[in-house]
Coordinates of N, CA and C in Angstrom, one line a residue:
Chain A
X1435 N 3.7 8.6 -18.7 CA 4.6 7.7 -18.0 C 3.7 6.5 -17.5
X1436 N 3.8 5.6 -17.7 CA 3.2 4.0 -17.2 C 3.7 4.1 -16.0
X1437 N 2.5 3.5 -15.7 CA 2.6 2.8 -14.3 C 2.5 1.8 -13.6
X1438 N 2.4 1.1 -12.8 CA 2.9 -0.1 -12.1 C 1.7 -0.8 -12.9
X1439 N 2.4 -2.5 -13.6 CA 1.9 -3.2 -14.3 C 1.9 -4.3 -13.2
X1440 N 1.1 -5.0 -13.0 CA 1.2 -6.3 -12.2 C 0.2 -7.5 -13.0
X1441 N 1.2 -8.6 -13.5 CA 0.5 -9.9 -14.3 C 0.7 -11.3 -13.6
X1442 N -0.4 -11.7 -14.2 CA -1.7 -11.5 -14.2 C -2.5 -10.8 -13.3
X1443 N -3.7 -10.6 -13.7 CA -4.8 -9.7 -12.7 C -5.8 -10.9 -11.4
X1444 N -5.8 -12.2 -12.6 CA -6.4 -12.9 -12.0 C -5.9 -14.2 -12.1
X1445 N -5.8 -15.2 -10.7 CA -5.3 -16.8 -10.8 C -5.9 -17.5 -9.7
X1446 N -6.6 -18.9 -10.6 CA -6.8 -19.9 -9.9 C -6.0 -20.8 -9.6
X1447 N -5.5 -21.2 -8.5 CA -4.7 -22.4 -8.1 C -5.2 -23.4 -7.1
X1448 N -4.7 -24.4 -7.5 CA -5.0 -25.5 -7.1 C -3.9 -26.2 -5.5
X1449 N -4.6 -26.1 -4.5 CA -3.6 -26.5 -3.3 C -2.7 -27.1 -3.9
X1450 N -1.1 -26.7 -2.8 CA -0.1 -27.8 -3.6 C 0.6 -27.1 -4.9
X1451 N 0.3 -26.5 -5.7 CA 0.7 -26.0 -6.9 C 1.7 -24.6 -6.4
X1452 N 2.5 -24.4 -7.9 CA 3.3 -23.0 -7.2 C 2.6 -21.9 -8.0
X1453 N 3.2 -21.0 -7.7 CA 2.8 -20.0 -8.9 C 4.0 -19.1 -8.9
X1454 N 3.7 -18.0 -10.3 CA 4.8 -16.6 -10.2 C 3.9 -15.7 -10.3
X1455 N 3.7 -14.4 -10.0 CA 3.4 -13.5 -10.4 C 4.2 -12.6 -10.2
X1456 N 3.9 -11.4 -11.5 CA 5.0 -10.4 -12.2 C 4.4 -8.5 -11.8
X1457 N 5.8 -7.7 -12.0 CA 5.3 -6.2 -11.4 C 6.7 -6.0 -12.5
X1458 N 5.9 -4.8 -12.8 CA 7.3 -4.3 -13.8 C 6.7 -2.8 -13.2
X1459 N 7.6 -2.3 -12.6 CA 7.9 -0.8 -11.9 C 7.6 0.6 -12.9
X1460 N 7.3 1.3 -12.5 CA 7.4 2.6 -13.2 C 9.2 2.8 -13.5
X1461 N 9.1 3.2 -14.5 CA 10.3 3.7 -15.6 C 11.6 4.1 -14.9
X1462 N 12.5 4.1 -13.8 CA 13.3 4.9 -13.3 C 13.5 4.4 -11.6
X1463 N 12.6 3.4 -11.7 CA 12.6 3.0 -9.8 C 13.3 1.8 -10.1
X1464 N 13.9 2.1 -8.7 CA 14.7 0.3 -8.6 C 14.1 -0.3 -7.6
X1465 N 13.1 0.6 -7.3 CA 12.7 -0.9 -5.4 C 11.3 -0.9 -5.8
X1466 N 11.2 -2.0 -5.1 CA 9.7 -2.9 -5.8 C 9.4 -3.8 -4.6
X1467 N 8.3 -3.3 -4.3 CA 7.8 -4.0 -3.1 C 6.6 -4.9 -3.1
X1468 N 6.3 -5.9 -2.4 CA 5.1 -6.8 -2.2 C 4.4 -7.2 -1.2
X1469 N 3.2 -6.8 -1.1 CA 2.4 -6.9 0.2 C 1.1 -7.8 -0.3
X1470 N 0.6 -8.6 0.8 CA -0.3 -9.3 0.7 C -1.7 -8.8 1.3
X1471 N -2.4 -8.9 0.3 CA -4.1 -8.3 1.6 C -5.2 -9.4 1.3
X1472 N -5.3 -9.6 2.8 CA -6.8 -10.4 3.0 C -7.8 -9.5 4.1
X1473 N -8.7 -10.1 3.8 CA -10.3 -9.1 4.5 C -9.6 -8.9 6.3
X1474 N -8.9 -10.3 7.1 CA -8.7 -10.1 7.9 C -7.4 -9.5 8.5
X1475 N -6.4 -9.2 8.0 CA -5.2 -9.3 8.3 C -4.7 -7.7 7.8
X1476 N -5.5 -7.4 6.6 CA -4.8 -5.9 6.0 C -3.7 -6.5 5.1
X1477 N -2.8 -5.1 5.0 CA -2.0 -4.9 4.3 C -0.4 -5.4 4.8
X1478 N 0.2 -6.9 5.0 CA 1.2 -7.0 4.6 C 2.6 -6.9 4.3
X1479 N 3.4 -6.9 4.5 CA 4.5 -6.8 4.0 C 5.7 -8.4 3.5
X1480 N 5.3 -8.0 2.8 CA 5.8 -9.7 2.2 C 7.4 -9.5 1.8
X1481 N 8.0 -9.0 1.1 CA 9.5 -8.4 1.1 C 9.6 -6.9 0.0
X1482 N 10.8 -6.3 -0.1 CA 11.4 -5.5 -1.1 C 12.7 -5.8 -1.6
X1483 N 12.6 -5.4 -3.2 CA 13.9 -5.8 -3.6 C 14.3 -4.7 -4.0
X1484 N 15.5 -4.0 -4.1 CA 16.7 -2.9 -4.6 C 17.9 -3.3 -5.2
X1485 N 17.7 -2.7 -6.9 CA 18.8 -3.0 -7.4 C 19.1 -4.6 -7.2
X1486 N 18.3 -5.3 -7.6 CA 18.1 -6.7 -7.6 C 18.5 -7.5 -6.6
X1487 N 18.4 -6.5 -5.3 CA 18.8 -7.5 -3.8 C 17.6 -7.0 -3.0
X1488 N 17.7 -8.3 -2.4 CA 16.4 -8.4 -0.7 C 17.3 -7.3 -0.1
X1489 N 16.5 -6.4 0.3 CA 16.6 -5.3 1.2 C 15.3 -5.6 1.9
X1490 N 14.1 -5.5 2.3 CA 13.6 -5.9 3.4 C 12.5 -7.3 3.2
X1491 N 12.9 -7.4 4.5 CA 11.9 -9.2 4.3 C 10.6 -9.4 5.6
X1492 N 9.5 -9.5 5.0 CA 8.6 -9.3 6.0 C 8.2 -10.9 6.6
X1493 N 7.4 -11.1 7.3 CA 7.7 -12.4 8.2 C 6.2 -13.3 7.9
X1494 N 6.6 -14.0 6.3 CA 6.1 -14.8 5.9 C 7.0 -16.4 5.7
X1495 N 6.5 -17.9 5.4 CA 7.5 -18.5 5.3 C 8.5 -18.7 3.7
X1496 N 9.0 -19.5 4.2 CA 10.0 -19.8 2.9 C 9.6 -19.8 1.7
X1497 N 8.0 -20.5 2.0 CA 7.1 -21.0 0.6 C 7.1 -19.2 -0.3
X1498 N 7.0 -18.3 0.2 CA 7.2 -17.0 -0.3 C 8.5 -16.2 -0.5
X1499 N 9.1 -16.5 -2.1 CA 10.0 -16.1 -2.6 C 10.5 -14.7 -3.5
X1500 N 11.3 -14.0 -4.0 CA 11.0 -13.3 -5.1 C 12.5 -12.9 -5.6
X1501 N 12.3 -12.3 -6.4 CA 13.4 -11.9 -7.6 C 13.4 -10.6 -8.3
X1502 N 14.4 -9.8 -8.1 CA 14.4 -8.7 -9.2 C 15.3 -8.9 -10.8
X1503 N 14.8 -8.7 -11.5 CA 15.6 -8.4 -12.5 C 16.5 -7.3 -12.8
X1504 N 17.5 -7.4 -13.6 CA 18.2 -6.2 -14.0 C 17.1 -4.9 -14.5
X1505 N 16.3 -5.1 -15.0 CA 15.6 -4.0 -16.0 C 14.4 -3.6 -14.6
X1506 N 14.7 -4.0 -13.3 CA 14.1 -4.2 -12.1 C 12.5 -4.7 -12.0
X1507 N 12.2 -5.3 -13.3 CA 10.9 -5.9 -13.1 C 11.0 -7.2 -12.2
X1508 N 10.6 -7.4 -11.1 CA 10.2 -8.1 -10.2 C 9.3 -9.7 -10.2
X1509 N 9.8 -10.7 -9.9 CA 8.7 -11.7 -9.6 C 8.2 -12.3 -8.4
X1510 N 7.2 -12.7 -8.1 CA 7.3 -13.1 -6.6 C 6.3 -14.8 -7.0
X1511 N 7.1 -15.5 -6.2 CA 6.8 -17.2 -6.2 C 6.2 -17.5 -5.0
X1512 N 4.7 -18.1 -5.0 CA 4.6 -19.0 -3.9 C 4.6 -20.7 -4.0
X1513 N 5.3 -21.3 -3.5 CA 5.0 -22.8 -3.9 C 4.6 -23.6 -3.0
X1514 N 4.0 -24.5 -3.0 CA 3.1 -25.9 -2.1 C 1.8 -24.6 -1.9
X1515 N 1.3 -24.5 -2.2 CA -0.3 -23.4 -2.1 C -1.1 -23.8 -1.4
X1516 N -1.4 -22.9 -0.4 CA -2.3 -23.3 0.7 C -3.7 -22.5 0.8
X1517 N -4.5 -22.6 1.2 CA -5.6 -22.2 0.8 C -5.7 -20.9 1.8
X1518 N -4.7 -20.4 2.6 CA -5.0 -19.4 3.5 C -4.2 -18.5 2.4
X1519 N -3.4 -19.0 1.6 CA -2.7 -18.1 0.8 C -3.2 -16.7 -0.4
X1520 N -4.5 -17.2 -0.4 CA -6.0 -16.4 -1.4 C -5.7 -15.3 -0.4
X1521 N -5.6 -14.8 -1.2 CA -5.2 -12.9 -1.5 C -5.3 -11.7 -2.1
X1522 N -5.0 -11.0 -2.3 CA -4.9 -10.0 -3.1 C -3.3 -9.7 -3.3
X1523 N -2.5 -9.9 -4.0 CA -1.5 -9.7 -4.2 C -1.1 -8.4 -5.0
X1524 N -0.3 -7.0 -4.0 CA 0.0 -6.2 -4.1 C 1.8 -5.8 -4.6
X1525 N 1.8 -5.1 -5.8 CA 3.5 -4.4 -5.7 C 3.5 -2.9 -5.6
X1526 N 4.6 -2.6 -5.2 CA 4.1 -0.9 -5.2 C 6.1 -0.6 -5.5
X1527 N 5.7 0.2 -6.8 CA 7.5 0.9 -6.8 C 7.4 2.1 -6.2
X1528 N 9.0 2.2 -6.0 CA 9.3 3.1 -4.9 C 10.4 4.1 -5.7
X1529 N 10.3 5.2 -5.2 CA 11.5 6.4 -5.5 C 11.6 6.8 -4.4
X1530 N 12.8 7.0 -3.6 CA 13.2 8.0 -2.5 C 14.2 9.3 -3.2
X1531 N 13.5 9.9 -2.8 CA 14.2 11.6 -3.3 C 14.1 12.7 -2.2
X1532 N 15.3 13.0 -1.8 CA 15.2 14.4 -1.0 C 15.1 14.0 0.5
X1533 N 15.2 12.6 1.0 CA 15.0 12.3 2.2 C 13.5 11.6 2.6
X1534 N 12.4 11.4 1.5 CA 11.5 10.8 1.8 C 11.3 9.8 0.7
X1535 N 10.4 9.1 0.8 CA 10.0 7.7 -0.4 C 8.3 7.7 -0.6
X1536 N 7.8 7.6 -2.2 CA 6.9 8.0 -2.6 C 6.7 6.4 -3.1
X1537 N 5.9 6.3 -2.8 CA 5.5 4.4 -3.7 C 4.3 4.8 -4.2
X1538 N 3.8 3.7 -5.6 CA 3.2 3.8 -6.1 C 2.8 2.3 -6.2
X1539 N 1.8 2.0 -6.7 CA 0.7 0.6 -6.5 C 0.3 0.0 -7.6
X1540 N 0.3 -1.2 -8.3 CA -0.2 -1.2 -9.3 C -1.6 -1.9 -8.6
X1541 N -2.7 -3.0 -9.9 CA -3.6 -3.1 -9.6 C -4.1 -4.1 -8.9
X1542 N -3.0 -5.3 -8.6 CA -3.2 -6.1 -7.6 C -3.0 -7.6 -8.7
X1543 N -3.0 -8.8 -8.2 CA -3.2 -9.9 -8.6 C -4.3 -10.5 -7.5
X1544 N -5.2 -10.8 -8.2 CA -5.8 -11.9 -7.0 C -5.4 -13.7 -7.1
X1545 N -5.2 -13.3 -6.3 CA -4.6 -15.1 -6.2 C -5.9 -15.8 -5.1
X1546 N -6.8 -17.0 -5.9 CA -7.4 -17.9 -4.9 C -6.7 -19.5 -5.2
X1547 N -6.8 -19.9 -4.2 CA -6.3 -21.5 -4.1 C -7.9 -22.2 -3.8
X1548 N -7.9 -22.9 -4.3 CA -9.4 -24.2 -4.4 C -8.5 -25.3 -3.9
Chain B
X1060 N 9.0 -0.2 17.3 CA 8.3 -0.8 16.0 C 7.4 0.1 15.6
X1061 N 7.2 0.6 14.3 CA 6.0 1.6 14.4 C 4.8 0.8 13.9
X1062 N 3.2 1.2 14.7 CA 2.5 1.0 14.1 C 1.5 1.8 14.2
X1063 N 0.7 1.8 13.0 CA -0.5 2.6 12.5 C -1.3 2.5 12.1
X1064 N -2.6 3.3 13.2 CA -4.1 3.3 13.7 C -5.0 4.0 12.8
X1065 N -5.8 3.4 12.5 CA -6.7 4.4 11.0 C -8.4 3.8 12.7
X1066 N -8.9 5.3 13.0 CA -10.2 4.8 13.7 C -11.5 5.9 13.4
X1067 N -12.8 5.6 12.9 CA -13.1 4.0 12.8 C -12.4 3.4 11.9
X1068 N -13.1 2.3 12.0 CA -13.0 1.0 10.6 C -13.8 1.5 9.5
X1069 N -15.2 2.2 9.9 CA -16.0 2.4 8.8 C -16.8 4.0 8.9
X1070 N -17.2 4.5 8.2 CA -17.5 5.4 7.9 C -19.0 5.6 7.2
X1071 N -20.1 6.1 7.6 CA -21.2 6.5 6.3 C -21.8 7.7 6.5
X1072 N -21.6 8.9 5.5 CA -22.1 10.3 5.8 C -23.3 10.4 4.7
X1073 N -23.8 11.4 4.6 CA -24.7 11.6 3.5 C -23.5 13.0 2.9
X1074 N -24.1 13.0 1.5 CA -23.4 13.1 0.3 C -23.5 15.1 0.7
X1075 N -22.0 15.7 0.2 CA -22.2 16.8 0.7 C -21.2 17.4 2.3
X1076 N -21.4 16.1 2.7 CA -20.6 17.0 4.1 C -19.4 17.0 4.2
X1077 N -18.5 17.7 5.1 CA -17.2 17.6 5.2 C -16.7 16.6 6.0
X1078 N -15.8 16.1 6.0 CA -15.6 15.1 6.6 C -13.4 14.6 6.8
X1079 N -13.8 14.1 8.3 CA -12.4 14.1 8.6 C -11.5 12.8 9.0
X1080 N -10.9 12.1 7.9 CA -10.5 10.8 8.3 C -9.1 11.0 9.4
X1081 N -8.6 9.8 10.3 CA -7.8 9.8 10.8 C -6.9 9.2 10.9
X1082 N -5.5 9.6 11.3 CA -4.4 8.1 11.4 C -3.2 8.3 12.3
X1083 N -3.0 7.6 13.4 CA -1.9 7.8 13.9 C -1.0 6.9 14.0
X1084 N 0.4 7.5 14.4 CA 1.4 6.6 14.3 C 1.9 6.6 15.5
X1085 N 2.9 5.0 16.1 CA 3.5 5.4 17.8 C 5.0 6.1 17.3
X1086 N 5.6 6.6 16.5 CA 6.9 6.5 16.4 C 6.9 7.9 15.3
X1087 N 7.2 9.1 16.2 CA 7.0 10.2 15.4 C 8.2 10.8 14.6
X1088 N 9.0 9.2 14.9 CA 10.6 9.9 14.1 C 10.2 9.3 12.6
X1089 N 9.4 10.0 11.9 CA 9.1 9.7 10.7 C 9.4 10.9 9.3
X1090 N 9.5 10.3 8.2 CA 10.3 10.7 7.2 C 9.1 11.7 6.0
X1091 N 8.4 10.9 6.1 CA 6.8 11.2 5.4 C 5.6 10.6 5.6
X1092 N 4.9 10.5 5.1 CA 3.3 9.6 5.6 C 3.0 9.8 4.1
X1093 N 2.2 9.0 4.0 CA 1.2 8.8 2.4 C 0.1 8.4 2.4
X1094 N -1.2 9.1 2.0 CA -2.4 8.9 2.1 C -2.9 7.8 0.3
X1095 N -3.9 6.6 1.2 CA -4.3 6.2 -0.5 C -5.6 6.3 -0.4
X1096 N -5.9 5.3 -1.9 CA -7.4 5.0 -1.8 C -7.6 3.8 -2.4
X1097 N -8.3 3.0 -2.0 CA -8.6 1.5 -2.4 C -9.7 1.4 -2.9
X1098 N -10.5 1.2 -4.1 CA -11.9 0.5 -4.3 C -11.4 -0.4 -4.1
X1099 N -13.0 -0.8 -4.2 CA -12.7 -2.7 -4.0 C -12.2 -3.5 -5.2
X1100 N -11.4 -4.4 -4.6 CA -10.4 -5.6 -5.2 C -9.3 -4.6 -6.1
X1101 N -9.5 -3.3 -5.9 CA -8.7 -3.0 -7.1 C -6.8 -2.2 -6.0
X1102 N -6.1 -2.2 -7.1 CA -5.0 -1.4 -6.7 C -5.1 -0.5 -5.3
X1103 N -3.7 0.0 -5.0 CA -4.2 1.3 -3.9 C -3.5 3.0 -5.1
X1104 N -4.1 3.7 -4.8 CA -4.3 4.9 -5.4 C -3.3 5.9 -4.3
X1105 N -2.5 6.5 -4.8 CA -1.6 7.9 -3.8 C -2.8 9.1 -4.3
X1106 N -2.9 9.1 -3.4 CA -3.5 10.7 -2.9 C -2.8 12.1 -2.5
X1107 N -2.4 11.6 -1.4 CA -0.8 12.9 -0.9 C 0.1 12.4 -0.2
X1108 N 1.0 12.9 -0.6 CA 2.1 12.4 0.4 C 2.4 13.7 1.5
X1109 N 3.0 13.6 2.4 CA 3.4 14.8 3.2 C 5.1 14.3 3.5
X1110 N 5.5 15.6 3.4 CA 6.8 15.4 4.0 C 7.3 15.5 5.5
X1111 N 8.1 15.0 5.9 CA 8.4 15.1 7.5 C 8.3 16.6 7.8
X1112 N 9.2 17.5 7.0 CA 9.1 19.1 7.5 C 7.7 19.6 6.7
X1113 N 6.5 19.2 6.5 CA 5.3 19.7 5.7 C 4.7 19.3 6.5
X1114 N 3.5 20.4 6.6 CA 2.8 20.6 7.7 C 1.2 20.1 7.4
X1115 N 0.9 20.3 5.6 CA -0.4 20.3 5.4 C 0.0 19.8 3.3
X1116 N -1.0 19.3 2.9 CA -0.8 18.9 1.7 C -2.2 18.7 1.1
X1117 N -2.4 19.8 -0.3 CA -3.5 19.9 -0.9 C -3.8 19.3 -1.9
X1118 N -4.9 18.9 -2.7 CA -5.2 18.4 -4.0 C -6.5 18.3 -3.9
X1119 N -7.3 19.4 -5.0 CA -8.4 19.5 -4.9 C -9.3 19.6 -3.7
X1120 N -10.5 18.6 -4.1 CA -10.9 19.1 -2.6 C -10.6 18.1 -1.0
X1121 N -9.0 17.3 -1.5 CA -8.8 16.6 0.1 C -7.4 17.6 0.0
X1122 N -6.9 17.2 1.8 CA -6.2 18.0 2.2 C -5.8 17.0 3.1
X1123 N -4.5 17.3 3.4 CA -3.7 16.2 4.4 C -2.8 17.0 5.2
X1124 N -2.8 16.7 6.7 CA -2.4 17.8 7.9 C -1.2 16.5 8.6
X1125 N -0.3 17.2 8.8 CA 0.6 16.3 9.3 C 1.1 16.9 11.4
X1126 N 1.1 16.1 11.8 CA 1.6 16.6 13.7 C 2.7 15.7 13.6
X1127 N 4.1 15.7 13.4 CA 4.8 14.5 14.0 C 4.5 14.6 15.7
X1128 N 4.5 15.6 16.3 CA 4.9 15.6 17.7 C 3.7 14.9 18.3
X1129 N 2.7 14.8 17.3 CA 1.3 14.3 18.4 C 0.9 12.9 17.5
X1130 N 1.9 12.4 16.3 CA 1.9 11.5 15.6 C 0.4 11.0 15.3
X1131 N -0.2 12.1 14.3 CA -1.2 12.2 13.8 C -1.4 12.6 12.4
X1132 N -1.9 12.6 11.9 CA -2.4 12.6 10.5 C -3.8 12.9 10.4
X1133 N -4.4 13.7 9.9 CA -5.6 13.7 9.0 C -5.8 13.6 8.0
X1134 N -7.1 13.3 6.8 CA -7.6 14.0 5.8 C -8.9 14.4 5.6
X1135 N -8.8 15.1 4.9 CA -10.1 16.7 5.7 C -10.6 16.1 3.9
X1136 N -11.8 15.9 3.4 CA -12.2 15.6 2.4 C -13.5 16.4 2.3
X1137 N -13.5 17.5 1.3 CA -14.7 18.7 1.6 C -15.3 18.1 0.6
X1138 N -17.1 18.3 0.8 CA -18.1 18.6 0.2 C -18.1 17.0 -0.5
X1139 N -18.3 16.2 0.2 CA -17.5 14.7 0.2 C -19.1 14.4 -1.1
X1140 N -18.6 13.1 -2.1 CA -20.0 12.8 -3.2 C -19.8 11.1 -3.7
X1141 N -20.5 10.5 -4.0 CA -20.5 9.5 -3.6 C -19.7 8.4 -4.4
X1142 N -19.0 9.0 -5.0 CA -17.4 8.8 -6.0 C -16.5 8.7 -4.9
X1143 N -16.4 9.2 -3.7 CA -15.8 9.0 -2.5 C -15.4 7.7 -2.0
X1144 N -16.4 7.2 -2.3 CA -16.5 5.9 -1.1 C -15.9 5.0 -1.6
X1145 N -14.7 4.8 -0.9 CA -13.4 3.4 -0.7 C -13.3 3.6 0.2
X1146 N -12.1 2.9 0.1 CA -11.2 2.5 1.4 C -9.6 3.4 1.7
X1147 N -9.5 4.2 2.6 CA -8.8 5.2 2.4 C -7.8 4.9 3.6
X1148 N -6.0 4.2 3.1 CA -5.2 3.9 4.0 C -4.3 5.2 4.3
X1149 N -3.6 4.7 5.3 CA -2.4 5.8 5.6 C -1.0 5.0 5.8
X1150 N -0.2 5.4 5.4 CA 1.3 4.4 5.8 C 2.5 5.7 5.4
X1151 N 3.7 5.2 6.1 CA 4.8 5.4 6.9 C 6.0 4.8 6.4
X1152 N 6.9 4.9 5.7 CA 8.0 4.0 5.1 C 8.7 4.1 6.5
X1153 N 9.7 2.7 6.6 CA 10.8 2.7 7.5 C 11.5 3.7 7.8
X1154 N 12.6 4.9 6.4 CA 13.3 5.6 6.5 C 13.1 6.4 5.1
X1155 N 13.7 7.0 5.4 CA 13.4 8.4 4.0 C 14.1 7.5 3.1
X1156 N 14.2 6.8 3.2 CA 15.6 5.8 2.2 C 14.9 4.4 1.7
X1157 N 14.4 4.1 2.5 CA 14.0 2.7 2.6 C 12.0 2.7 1.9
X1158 N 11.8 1.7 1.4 CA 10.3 1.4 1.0 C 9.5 1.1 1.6
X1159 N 10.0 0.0 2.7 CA 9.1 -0.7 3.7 C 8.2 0.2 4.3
X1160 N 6.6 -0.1 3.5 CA 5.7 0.7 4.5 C 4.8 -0.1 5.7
X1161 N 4.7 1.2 6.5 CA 3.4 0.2 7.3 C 2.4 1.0 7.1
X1162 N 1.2 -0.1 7.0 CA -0.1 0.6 6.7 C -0.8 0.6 8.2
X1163 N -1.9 1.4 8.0 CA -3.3 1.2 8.7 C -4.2 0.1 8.4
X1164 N -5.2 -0.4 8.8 CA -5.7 -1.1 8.5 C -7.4 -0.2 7.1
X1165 N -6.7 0.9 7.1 CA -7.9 1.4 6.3 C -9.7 1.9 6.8
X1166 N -9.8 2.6 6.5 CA -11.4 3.6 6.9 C -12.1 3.3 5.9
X1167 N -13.4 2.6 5.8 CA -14.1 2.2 4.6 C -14.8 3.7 4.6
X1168 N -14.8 4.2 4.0 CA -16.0 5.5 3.6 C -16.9 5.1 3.2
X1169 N -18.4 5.3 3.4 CA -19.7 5.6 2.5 C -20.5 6.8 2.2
X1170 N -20.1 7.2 1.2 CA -21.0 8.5 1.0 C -22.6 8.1 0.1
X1171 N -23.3 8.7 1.1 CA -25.0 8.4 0.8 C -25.3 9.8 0.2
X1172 N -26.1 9.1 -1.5 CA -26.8 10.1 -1.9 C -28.1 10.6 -1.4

């Protein structure tokens, strides 16, 4: 079974500019989450989508957007790029079964802004 | 709000010993906990998950102990080698239903050969 794919691995951006980056879920999950990590702040919560709706939204601004697809592979957009925005960009799919929720991670996107 | 304490920040044993990471949570109305592992820059790794009614959870040689009542968490990592050493989080989804995790801020391990 494959596992959490996240594209690209690596991006340079240029302040100002947007970007997308992509997570295509393990085989059978519909929620797809995205967290942000920097050295100082940790691990993030940036939003989740289910069945191609925002179900939770963590408290970043507007400039951080995202989308599920039908086939639930996910994208997440930042636009006007700010240089605090250099990160580690995490997705992690989810199954809830039996009354708990098991997520899994793919390997990150790093995103730096120059 | 729940949040959750991974202490220390860092960790360095020599190679061989047993060793016991920590994590607590304020809000012991919780559904599961999930232990990872981070090298650097890369992905996070599931290790164990525990369920709200599971008390303890094995895999090789780590082991994961769950207290809701004292909203604590361990992992007990025997005869620790120096393939060990990341970054070892703990996190808490909203609801048995729901995704939204909160993390720790993470235990850096160093195991010395």
């Amino acid at each position: 079974k494959a596992g959490v794919t996240q594209t690209p691995r690596y991006l340079i951006k240029t302040r100002g500019q947007q970007v997308t980056l992509s997570c295509s879920p393990i085989s059978g999950h519909r929620s797809v989450s995205w967290y942000q990590q920097t050295p100082g702040q940790g691990l993030q919560f940036l939003f989740e989508y289910f069945s191609e709706t925002q179900r939770n939204k963590g408290n970043f601004p507007g400039r951080f957007s995202g989308r599920q697809f039908s086939n639930s592979r996910s994208e997440m957009n930042v636009s006007t790029l700010e240089l605090g925005d250099s990160a580690l960009y995490l997705c992690a799919s989810s199954i809830s079964t039996g009354g708990y929720t098991e997520a899994f991670f793919g390997q990150g996107t790093r995103l730096t802004v120059v | 709000k729940q949040e959750v304490t991974q202490i220390p920040a860092a960790l360095s044993v020599p190679e061989g010993e047993n060793l016991v990471l920590n994590c607590s949570f304020t809000d012991s109305a919780i559904y599961n906990l999930q232990w990872f592992r981070q090298d650097p820059g890369k992905g996070l790794t599931s290790l164990l998950l525990i369920q709200s009614s599971q008390r303890e959870q094995t895999s090789g040689r780590l082991n994961a102990s769950l207290d809701k009542s004292s909203g604590r968490s361990t992992l007990y990592i025997a005869a620790s080698q120096p393939g060990d050493s990341a970054t070892y989080l703990c996190a808490v989804p909203l609801t048995g239903a729901n995704s939204k995790l909160t993390f720790g801020k993470g235990i850096t391990l160093s195991v010395r050969p």
